[in-house]
XYZ file of N, CA and C in Angstrom:
585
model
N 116.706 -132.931 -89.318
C 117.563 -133.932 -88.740
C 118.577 -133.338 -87.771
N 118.921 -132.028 -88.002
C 119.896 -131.377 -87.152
C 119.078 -131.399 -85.633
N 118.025 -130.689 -85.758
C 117.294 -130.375 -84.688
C 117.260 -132.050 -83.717
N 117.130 -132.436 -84.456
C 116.642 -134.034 -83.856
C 118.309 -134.341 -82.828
N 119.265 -134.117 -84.076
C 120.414 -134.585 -83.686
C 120.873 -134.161 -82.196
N 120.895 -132.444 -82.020
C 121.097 -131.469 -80.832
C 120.200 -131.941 -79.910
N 118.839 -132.144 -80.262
C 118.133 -132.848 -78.633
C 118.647 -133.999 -78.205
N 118.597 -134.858 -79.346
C 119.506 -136.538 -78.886
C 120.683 -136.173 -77.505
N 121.582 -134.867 -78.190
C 123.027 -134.843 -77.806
C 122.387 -134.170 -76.136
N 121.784 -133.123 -76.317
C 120.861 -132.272 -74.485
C 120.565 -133.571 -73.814
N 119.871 -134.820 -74.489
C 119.022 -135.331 -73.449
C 120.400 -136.978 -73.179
N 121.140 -137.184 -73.843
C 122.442 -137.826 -73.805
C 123.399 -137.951 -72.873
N 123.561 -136.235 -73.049
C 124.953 -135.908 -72.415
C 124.821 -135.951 -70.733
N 123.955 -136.082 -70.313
C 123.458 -135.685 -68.827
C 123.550 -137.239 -67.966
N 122.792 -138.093 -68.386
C 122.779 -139.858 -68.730
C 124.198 -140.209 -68.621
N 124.730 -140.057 -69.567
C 126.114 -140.492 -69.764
C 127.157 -139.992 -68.696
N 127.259 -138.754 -68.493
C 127.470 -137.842 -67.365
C 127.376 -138.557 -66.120
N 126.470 -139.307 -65.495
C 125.635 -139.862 -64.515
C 125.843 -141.174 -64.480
N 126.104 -142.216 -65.678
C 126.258 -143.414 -65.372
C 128.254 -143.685 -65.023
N 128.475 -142.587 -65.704
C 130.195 -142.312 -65.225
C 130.724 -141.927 -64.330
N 129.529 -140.927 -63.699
C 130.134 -140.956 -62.056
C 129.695 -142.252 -61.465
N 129.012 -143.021 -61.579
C 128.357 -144.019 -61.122
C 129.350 -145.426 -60.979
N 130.420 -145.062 -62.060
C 131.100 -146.327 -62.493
C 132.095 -145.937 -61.869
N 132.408 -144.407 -61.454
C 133.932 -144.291 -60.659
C 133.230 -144.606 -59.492
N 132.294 -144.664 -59.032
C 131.896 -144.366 -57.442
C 131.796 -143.063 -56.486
N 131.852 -142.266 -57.704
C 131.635 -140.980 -57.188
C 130.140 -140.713 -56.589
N 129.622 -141.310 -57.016
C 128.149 -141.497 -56.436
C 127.613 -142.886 -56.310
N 126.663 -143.042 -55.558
C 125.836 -144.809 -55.064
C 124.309 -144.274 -56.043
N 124.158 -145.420 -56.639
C 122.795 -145.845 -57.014
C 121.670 -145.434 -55.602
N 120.538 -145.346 -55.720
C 119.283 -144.967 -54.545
C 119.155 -146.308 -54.024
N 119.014 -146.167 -52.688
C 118.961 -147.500 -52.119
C 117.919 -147.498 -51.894
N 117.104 -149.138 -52.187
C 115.552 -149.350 -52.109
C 115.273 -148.814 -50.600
N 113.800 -148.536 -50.863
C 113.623 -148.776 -48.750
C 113.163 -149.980 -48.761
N 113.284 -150.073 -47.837
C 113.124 -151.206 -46.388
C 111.732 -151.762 -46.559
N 111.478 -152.716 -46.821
C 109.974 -153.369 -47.428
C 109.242 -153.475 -45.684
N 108.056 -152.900 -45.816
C 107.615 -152.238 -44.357
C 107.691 -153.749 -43.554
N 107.639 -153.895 -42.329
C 107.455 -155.333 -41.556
C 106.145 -155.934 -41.965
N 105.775 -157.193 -41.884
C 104.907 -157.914 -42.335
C 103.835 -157.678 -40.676
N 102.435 -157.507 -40.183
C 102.085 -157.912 -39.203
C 102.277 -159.617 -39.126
N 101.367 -159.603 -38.175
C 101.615 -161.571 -37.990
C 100.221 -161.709 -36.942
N 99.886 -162.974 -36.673
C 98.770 -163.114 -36.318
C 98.843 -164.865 -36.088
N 98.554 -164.835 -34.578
C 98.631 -166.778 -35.326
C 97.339 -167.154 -33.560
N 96.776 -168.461 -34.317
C 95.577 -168.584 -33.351
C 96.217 -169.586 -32.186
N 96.036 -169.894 -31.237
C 96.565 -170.606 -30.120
C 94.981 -171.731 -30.164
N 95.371 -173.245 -29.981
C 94.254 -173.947 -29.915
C 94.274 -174.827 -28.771
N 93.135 -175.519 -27.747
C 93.125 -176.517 -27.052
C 92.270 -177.106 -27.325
N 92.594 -178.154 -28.184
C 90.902 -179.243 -28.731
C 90.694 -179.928 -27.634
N 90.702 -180.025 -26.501
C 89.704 -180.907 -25.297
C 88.642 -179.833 -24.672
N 89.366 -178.569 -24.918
C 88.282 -177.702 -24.310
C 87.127 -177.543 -24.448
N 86.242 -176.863 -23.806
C 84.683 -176.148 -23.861
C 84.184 -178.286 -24.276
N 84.524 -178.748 -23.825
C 84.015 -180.143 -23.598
C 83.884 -181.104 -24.973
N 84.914 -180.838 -25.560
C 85.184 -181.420 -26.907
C 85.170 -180.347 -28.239
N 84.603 -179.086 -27.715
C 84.413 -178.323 -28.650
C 85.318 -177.548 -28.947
N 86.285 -177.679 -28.495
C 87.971 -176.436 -28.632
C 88.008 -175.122 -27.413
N 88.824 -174.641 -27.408
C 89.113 -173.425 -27.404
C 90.562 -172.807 -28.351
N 89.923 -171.266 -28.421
C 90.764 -170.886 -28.865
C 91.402 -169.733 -28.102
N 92.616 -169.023 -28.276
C 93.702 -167.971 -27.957
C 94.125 -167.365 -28.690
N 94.530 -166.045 -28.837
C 95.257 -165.254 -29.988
C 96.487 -164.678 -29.629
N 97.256 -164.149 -30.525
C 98.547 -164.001 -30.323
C 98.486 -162.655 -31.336
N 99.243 -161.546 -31.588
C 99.335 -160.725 -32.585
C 100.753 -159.722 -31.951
N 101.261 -159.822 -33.069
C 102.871 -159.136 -33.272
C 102.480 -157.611 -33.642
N 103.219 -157.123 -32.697
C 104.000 -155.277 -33.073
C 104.546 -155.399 -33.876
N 104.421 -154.361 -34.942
C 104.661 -154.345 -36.172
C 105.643 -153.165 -36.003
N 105.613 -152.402 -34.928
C 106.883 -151.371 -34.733
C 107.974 -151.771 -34.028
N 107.612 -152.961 -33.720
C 108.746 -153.679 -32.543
C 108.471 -155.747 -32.781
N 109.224 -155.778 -33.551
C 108.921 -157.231 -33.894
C 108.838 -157.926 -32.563
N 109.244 -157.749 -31.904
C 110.063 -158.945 -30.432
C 108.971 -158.173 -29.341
N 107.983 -158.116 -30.040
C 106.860 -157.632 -28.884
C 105.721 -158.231 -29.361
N 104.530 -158.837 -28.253
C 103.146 -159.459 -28.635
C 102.419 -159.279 -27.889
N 100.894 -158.983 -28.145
C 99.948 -159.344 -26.748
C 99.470 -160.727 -27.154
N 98.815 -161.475 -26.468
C 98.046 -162.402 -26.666
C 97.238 -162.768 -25.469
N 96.342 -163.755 -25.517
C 95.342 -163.254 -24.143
C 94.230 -164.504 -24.481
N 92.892 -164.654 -24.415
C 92.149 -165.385 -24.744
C 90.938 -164.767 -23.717
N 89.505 -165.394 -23.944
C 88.104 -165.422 -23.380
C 87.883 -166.815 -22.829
N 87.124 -166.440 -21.500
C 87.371 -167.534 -20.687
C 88.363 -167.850 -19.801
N 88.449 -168.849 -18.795
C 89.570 -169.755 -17.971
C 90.353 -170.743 -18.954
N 90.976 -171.787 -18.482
C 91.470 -172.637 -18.904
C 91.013 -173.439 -18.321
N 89.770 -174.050 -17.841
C 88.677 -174.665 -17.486
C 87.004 -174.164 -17.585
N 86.890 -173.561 -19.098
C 86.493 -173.029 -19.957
C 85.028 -172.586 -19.195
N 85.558 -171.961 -18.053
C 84.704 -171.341 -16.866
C 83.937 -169.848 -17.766
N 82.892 -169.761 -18.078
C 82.756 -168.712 -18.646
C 82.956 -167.007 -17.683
N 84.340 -166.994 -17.537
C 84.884 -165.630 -16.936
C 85.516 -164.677 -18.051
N 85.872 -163.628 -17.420
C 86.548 -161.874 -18.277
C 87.659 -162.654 -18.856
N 88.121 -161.789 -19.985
C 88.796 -162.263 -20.284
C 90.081 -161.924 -20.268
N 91.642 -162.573 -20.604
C 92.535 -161.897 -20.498
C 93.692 -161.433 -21.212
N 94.635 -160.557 -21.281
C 95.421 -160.080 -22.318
C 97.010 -159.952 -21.321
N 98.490 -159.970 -21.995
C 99.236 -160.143 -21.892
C 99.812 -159.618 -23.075
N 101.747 -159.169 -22.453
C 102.205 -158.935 -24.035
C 103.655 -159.306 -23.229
N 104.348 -159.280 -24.183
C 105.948 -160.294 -23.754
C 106.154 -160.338 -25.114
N 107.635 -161.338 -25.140
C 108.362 -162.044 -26.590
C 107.554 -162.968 -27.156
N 107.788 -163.702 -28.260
C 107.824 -165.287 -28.974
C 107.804 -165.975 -27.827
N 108.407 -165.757 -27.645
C 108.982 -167.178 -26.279
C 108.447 -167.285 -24.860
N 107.797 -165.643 -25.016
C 106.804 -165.682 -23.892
C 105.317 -166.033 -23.618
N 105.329 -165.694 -25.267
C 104.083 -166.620 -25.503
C 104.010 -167.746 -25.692
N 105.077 -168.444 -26.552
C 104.374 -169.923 -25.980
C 105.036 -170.787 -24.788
N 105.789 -170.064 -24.132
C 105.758 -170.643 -22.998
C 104.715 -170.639 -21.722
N 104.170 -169.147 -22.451
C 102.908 -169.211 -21.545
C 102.177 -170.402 -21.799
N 101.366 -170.327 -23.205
C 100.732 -171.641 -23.937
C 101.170 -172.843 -23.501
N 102.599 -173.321 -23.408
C 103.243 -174.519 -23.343
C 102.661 -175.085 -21.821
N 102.972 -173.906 -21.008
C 102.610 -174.464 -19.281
C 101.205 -174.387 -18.470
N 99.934 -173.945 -19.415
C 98.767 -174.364 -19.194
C 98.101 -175.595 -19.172
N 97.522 -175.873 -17.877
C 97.712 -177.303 -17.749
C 96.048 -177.409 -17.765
N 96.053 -178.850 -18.611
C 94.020 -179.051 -17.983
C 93.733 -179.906 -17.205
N 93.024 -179.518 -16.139
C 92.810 -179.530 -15.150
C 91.916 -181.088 -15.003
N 90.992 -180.928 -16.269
C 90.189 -182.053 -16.235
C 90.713 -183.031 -17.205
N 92.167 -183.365 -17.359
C 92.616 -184.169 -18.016
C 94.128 -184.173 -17.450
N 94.204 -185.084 -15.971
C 95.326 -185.139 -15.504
C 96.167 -184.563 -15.723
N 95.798 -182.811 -16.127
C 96.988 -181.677 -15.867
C 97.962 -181.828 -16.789
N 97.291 -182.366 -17.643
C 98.418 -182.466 -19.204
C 97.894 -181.342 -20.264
N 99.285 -181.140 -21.219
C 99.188 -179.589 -21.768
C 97.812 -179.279 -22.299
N 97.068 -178.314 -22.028
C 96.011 -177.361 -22.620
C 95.873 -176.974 -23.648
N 96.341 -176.109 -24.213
C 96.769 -175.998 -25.658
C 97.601 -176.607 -26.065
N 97.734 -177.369 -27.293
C 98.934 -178.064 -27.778
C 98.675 -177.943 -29.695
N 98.164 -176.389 -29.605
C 98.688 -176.488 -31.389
C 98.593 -174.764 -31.842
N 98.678 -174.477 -32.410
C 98.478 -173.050 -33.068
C 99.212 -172.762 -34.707
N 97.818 -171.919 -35.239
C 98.888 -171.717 -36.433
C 98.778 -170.138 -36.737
N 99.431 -169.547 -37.615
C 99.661 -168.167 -37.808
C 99.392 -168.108 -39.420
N 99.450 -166.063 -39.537
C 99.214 -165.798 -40.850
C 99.899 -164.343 -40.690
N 100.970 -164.012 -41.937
C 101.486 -162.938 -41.982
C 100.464 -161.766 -42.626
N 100.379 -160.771 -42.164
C 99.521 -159.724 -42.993
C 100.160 -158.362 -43.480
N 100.019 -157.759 -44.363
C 99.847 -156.712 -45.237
C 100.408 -155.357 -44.585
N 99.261 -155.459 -42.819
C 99.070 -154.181 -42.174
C 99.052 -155.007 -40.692
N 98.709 -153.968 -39.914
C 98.769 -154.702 -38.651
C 98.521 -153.556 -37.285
N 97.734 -153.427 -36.964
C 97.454 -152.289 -35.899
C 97.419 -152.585 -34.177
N 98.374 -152.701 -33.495
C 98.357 -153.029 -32.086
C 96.988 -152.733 -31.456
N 96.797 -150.898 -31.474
C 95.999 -150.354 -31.151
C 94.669 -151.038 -31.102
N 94.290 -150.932 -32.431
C 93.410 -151.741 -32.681
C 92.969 -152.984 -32.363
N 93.974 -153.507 -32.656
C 93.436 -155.184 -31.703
C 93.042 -154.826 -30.308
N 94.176 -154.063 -29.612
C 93.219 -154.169 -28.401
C 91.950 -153.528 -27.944
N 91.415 -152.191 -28.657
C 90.581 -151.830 -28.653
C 89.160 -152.896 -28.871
N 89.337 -153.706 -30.253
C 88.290 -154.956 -30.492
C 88.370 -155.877 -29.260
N 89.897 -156.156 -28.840
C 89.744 -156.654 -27.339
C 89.012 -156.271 -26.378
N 88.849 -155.155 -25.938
C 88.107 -154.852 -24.986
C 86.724 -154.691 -24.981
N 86.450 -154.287 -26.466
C 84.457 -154.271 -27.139
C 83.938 -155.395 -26.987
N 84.710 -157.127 -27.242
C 83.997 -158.270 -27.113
C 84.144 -158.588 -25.660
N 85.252 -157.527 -24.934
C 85.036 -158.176 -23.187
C 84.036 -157.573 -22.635
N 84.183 -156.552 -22.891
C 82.779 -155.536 -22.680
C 81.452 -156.356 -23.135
N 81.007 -156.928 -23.816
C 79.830 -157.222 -24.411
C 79.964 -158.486 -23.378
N 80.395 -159.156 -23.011
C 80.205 -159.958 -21.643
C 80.004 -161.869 -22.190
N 80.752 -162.498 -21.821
C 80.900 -163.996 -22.205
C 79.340 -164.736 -22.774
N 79.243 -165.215 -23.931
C 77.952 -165.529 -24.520
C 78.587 -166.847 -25.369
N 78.407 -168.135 -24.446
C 78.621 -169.661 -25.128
C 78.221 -169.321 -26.489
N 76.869 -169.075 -27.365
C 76.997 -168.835 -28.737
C 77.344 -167.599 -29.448
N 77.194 -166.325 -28.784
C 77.285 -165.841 -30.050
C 78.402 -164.447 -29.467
N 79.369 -164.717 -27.978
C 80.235 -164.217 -27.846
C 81.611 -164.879 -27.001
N 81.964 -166.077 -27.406
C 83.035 -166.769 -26.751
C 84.579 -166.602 -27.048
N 85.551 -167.646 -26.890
C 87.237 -167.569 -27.301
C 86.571 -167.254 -28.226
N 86.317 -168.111 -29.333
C 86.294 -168.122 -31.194
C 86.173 -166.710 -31.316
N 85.174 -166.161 -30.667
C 84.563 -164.832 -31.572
C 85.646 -163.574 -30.904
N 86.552 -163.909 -29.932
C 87.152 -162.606 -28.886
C 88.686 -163.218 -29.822
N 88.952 -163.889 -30.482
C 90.362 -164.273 -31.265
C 90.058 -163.913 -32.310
N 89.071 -163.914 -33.253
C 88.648 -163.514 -34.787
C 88.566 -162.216 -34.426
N 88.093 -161.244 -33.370
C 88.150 -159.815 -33.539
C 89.260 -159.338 -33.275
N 89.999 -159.918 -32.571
C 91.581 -159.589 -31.948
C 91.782 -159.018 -33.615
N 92.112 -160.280 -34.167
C 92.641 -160.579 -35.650
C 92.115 -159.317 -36.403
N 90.696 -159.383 -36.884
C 90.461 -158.663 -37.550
C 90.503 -156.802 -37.235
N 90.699 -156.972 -35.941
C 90.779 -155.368 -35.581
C 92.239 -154.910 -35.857
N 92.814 -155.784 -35.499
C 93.897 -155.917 -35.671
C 94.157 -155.760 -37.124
N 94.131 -156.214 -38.418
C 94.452 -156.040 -39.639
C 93.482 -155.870 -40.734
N 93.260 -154.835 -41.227
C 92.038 -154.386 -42.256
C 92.323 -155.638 -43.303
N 93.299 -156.293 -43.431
C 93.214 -157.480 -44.969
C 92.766 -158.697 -44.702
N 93.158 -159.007 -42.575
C 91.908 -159.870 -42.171
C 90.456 -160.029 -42.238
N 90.427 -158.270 -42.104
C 88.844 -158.136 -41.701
C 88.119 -158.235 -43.343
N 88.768 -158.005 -44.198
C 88.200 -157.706 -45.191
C 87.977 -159.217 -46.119
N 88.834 -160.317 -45.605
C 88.966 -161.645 -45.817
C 87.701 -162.010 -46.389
N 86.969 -162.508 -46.939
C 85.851 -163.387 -47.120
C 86.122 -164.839 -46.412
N 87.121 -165.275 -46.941
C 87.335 -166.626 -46.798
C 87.193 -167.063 -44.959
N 87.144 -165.565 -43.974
C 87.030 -165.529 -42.247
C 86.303 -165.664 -42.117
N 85.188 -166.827 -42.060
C 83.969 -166.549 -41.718
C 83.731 -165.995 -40.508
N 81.958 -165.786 -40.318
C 81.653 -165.216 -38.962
C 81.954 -166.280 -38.252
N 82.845 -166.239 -36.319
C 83.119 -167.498 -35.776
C 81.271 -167.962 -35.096
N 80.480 -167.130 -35.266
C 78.926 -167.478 -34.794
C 78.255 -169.104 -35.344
N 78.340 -170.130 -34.935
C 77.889 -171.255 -35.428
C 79.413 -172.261 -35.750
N 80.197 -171.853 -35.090
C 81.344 -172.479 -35.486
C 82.039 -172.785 -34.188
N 83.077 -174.319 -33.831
C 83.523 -174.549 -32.894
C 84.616 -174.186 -33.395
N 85.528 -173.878 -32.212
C 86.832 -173.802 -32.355
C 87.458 -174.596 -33.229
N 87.279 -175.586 -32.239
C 87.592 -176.976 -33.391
C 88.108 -176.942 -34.859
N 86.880 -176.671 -35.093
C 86.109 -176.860 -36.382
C 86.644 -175.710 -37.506
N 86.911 -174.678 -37.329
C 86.889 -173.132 -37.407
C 88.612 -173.447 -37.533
N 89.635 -173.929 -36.407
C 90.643 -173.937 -37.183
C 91.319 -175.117 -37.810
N 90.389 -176.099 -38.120
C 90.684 -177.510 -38.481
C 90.581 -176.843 -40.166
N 89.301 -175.975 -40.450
C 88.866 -175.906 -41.926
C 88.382 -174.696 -42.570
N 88.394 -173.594 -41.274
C 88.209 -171.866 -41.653
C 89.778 -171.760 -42.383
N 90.513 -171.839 -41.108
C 92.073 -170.994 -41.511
C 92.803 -171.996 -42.507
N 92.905 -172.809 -42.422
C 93.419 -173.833 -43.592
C 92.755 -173.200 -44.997
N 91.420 -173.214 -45.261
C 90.965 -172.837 -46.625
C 91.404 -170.935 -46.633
N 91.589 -169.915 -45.723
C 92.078 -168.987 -45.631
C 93.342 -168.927 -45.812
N 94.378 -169.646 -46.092
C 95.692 -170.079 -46.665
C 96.282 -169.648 -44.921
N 96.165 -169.848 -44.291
C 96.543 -169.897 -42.876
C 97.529 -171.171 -42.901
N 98.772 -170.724 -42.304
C 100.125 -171.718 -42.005
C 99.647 -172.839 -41.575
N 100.325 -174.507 -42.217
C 100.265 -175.552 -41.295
C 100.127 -175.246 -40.242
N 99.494 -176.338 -39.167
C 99.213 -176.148 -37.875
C 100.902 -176.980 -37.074
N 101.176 -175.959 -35.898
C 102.147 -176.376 -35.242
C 101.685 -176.810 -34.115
N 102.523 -177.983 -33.608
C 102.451 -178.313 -32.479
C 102.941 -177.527 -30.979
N 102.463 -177.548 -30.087
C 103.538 -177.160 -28.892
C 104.083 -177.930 -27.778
C-alpha cells in the first residue's frame, strides 16, 4: 500500500502543479487549431438552354484564399457547341457574371437564373482545372461530352469526396435539367437559389 501510495503522490503532484499554474494564468490551456476551410462547389443552371434541355456552369472556391473562384462552363450561351471557358474573380464576380448573361433566343432575358452549391471535406484548385482542360481537350460531344459532363469533372477533380460520391452519377444520359432538379438534391446538395 505504501508503494501504491508514493506513485499516487509522483503521478499527482505534477497535475496539480499544472492545473495551478493554470488557475493563476501563469500559463494558457493549448489552443485548438483552426478547423481547415471547408472547399465549396456550387453548379450554375439555365433551364431554357440546349433547347429545353438545360445547361449547366460551375463555380469552385480556393480553399487557400476563400474570396477567390474560377468558374467557366462548355459551350456559348446560345448553346453553340464551341471551347470552352474558365474565369476566376470574387462571389460577386461570379454571379454577376451569371446574373448578366442574357438569352439571346428568349428576348435577352436572364440565362441562368438558378444554382446550387455543396461544401466539401477537401478541395483542390489545381485539380479542377487540370479536369478542366482534359474534357476541353476531348472536344464538345452533345452526348457523351457537354456543360453536364465539363461541370461534374470540374467538381469531381476538384474534390476526392465528390469524386468518390456514389450518389454523382455519371452526367452521360442525363440533362442538365434533370441531373440538377434530382442528381444533386438526392446528393444532399443545397436548396436551389435563385439569381
Amino acid at each position: 500500500m505504501k508503494m501504491y501510495g508514493r506513485r499516487m503522490a509522483r503521478v499527482t503532484a505534477p497535475v496539480l502543479g499544472a492545473l495551478a499554474l493554470l488557475a493563476t494564468g501563469m500559463v494558457t490551456a493549448p489552443v485548438e487549431a483552426q478547423a481547415a476551410t471547408l472547399g465549396r462547389v456550387c453548379m450554375f443552371e439555365a433551364p431554357r438552354g440546349a433547347y429545353g434541355a438545360g445547361h449547366a456552369a460551375f463555380a469552385v472556391r480556393d480553399r487557400s484564399n476563400t474570396k477567390h473562384w474560377i468558374y467557366g462552363s462548355f459551350g456559348s450561351t446560345n448553346d453553340a457547341p464551341v471551347a470552352g471557358w474558365i474565369k476566376g474573380g470574387s462571389w460577386e464576380d461570379v454571379r454577376r457574371h451569371f446574373i448578366s448573361v442574357e438569352d439571346k433566343d428568349h428576348n435577352n432575358e436572364r440565362y441562368y437564373t438558378r444554382y446550387r452549391c455543396v461544401n466539401t471535406r477537401d478541395g483542390d484548385l489545381k485539380r479542377a482545372q487540370s479536369w478542366y482542360s482534359a474534357v476541353k481537350n476531348r472536344g464538345y460531344n452533345a452526348a457523351t461530352n457537354n456543360c453536364l459532363h465539363m461541370s461534374m469533372a470540374v467538381f469531381k477533380g476538384y474534390s476526392e469526396t465528390l469524386r468518390k460520391d456514389t450518389r454523382l452519377k455519371s452526367a452521360t444520359g442525363w440533362t442538365p435539367n434533370d441531373y440538377y432538379k434530382d442528381v444533386l438534391p438526392a446528393a444532399r446538395w443545397e436548396v436551389s437559389h435563385s439569381l
